[in-house]
Amino acid sequence: MDETTKNMLVAEAYEAQKTAYVPYSNFSVGAALLAKNGTVYRGCNIENASYSPTNCAERTAFFKAISEGVTEFEAIAVVGNKKGEKGGFCAPCGVCRQVMAEFCDPDEFLILLGAGDRTSVYTLKDMLPLGFTNKNLKFREKDERLL
């Protein structure tokens, strides 16, 4: 991925972070998801008083794209910090990584983590080395063990 695209995605994630609804944790997260068709989908975290219905920024971006029929993705940028502050390192949670594994090639999908002026880049496989995917659901006919 070229530097221009990387910088644009991180900038979009910072913009998305501004709309986070975080009255309980005061920790805002923004995400910018790049689809293979070139469209960028922004997401922010959205908290709820009962916590369980809270949604992460990454899943918000994915669900926006998927609800519009888009299911092929190249990369996502994620940023997070105390509300109103810029520059904290914020990696996706396990649930978000699992959603990514449903739609993205673990060897090719990139996760960009913005931290101030620095951006770290990982593959999904780096962040979810033994992820559970649809391949785990395919059984052998003879002995019914997982492939």
Short mmCIF file of C-alpha atoms in Angstrom, two decimals:
data_model
loop_
_atom_site.label_atom_id
_atom_site.label_comp_id
_atom_site.label_asym_id
_atom_site.label_seq_id
_atom_site.Cartn_x
_atom_site.Cartn_y
_atom_site.Cartn_z
CA MET A 1 0.00 0.00 0.00
CA ASP A 2 1.43 3.39 -0.96
CA GLU A 3 2.03 6.15 1.58
CA THR A 4 -0.68 8.40 0.14
CA THR A 5 -3.38 5.75 0.63
CA LYS A 6 -2.07 4.87 4.07
CA ASN A 7 -2.09 8.52 5.18
CA MET A 8 -5.56 9.09 3.73
CA LEU A 9 -6.99 6.09 5.61
CA VAL A 10 -5.49 7.17 8.92
CA ALA A 11 -6.81 10.72 8.38
CA GLU A 12 -10.29 9.29 7.67
CA ALA A 13 -10.08 7.22 10.87
CA TYR A 14 -9.28 10.38 12.86
CA GLU A 15 -12.30 12.08 11.30
CA ALA A 16 -14.50 9.11 12.22
CA GLN A 17 -13.20 9.22 15.79
CA LYS A 18 -14.72 12.69 16.22
CA THR A 19 -18.26 11.26 16.04
CA ALA A 20 -17.77 8.51 18.65
CA TYR A 21 -20.54 8.24 21.24
CA VAL A 22 -18.61 7.45 24.43
CA PRO A 23 -20.37 8.95 27.49
CA TYR A 24 -19.23 6.11 29.79
CA SER A 25 -15.62 5.29 28.93
CA ASN A 26 -14.66 8.61 27.34
CA PHE A 27 -12.44 6.52 25.01
CA SER A 28 -13.19 7.30 21.39
CA VAL A 29 -12.19 5.08 18.48
CA GLY A 30 -12.38 5.78 14.77
CA ALA A 31 -11.96 3.40 11.85
CA ALA A 32 -11.71 3.81 8.10
CA LEU A 33 -12.30 0.68 6.03
CA LEU A 34 -11.04 0.57 2.44
CA ALA A 35 -13.11 -1.65 0.17
CA LYS A 36 -11.58 -3.21 -2.93
CA ASN A 37 -13.87 -1.00 -5.03
CA GLY A 38 -12.07 2.07 -3.59
CA THR A 39 -14.85 3.23 -1.26
CA VAL A 40 -13.93 4.17 2.29
CA TYR A 41 -16.41 3.40 5.07
CA ARG A 42 -15.99 5.25 8.36
CA GLY A 43 -16.97 3.85 11.73
CA CYS A 44 -16.86 5.03 15.34
CA ASN A 45 -17.50 3.28 18.61
CA ILE A 46 -21.01 3.63 19.99
CA GLU A 47 -21.50 2.89 23.69
CA ASN A 48 -24.63 1.88 25.57
CA ALA A 49 -25.44 2.07 29.28
CA SER A 50 -25.87 -1.71 29.46
CA TYR A 51 -22.46 -2.25 27.75
CA SER A 52 -23.35 -5.41 25.80
CA PRO A 53 -24.98 -3.49 22.93
CA THR A 54 -21.87 -1.31 22.56
CA ASN A 55 -20.37 -1.50 19.07
CA CYS A 56 -16.73 -0.97 18.15
CA ALA A 57 -15.63 1.43 15.42
CA GLU A 58 -14.24 -1.37 13.27
CA ARG A 59 -17.47 -3.35 13.27
CA THR A 60 -19.47 -0.19 12.63
CA ALA A 61 -17.42 0.40 9.46
CA PHE A 62 -17.71 -3.23 8.35
CA PHE A 63 -21.44 -3.39 8.98
CA LYS A 64 -22.03 -0.15 7.07
CA ALA A 65 -20.20 -1.57 4.06
CA ILE A 66 -21.81 -5.01 4.26
CA SER A 67 -25.28 -3.48 4.61
CA GLU A 68 -24.62 -1.79 1.27
CA GLY A 69 -23.61 -5.07 -0.39
CA VAL A 70 -19.84 -4.60 -0.21
CA THR A 71 -17.93 -7.66 1.05
CA GLU A 72 -14.39 -7.33 -0.33
CA PHE A 73 -11.86 -5.25 1.59
CA GLU A 74 -8.19 -4.25 1.42
CA ALA A 75 -7.37 -2.47 4.68
CA ILE A 76 -8.65 -0.71 7.76
CA ALA A 77 -7.11 2.13 9.77
CA VAL A 78 -7.89 2.31 13.49
CA VAL A 79 -7.17 5.12 15.94
CA GLY A 80 -8.27 5.63 19.50
CA ASN A 81 -7.65 7.70 22.57
CA LYS A 82 -9.35 9.69 25.30
CA LYS A 83 -12.19 11.73 23.76
CA GLY A 84 -10.78 14.84 22.12
CA GLU A 85 -7.18 13.60 22.10
CA LYS A 86 -5.25 12.33 19.10
CA GLY A 87 -2.43 9.87 18.94
CA GLY A 88 -3.12 6.79 21.04
CA PHE A 89 -2.26 3.29 19.85
CA CYS A 90 -5.48 1.24 19.68
CA ALA A 91 -5.58 -2.30 18.29
CA PRO A 92 -8.88 -3.99 17.32
CA CYS A 93 -10.48 -6.22 19.92
CA GLY A 94 -10.84 -9.96 19.37
CA VAL A 95 -14.47 -9.71 18.24
CA CYS A 96 -13.54 -7.15 15.57
CA ARG A 97 -10.64 -9.31 14.41
CA GLN A 98 -13.06 -12.22 14.08
CA VAL A 99 -15.43 -10.11 11.94
CA MET A 100 -12.46 -9.19 9.75
CA ALA A 101 -11.61 -12.89 9.38
CA GLU A 102 -15.10 -13.54 8.01
CA PHE A 103 -14.61 -11.18 5.07
CA CYS A 104 -10.87 -10.70 4.54
CA ASP A 105 -7.87 -12.73 3.43
CA PRO A 106 -5.71 -12.95 6.58
CA ASP A 107 -2.49 -12.84 4.56
CA GLU A 108 -3.45 -9.78 2.50
CA PHE A 109 -5.81 -7.63 4.60
CA LEU A 110 -3.90 -4.79 6.27
CA ILE A 111 -4.60 -3.23 9.64
CA LEU A 112 -3.11 0.25 10.08
CA LEU A 113 -2.83 1.53 13.62
CA GLY A 114 -2.34 5.27 13.85
CA ALA A 115 -0.49 6.70 16.82
CA GLY A 116 0.15 10.40 16.36
CA ASP A 117 2.45 10.87 13.39
CA ARG A 118 3.41 7.18 13.31
CA THR A 119 1.47 4.37 11.68
CA SER A 120 2.13 0.68 12.29
CA VAL A 121 0.97 -1.82 9.65
CA TYR A 122 0.01 -5.44 10.33
CA THR A 123 -1.71 -8.18 8.37
CA LEU A 124 -4.84 -9.74 9.83
CA LYS A 125 -2.83 -12.96 10.20
CA ASP A 126 -0.33 -11.06 12.40
CA MET A 127 -3.14 -9.97 14.70
CA LEU A 128 -5.23 -13.16 14.56
CA PRO A 129 -2.78 -16.01 13.92
CA LEU A 130 -5.19 -18.88 14.62
CA GLY A 131 -8.48 -17.26 13.70
CA PHE A 132 -11.64 -19.31 13.39
CA THR A 133 -12.98 -19.17 9.81
CA ASN A 134 -15.39 -21.00 7.57
CA LYS A 135 -12.55 -23.44 6.80
CA ASN A 136 -12.90 -24.71 10.37
CA LEU A 137 -16.48 -25.73 9.59
CA LYS A 138 -15.60 -28.02 6.67
CA PHE A 139 -15.54 -31.66 7.75
CA ARG A 140 -14.04 -34.71 6.10
CA GLU A 141 -16.64 -37.20 4.98
CA LYS A 142 -14.98 -40.30 6.43
CA ASP A 143 -13.98 -39.33 9.94
CA GLU A 144 -15.76 -36.01 10.50
CA ARG A 145 -12.63 -34.37 11.94
CA LEU A 146 -11.91 -30.76 11.15
CA LEU A 147 -9.62 -30.19 8.20
#
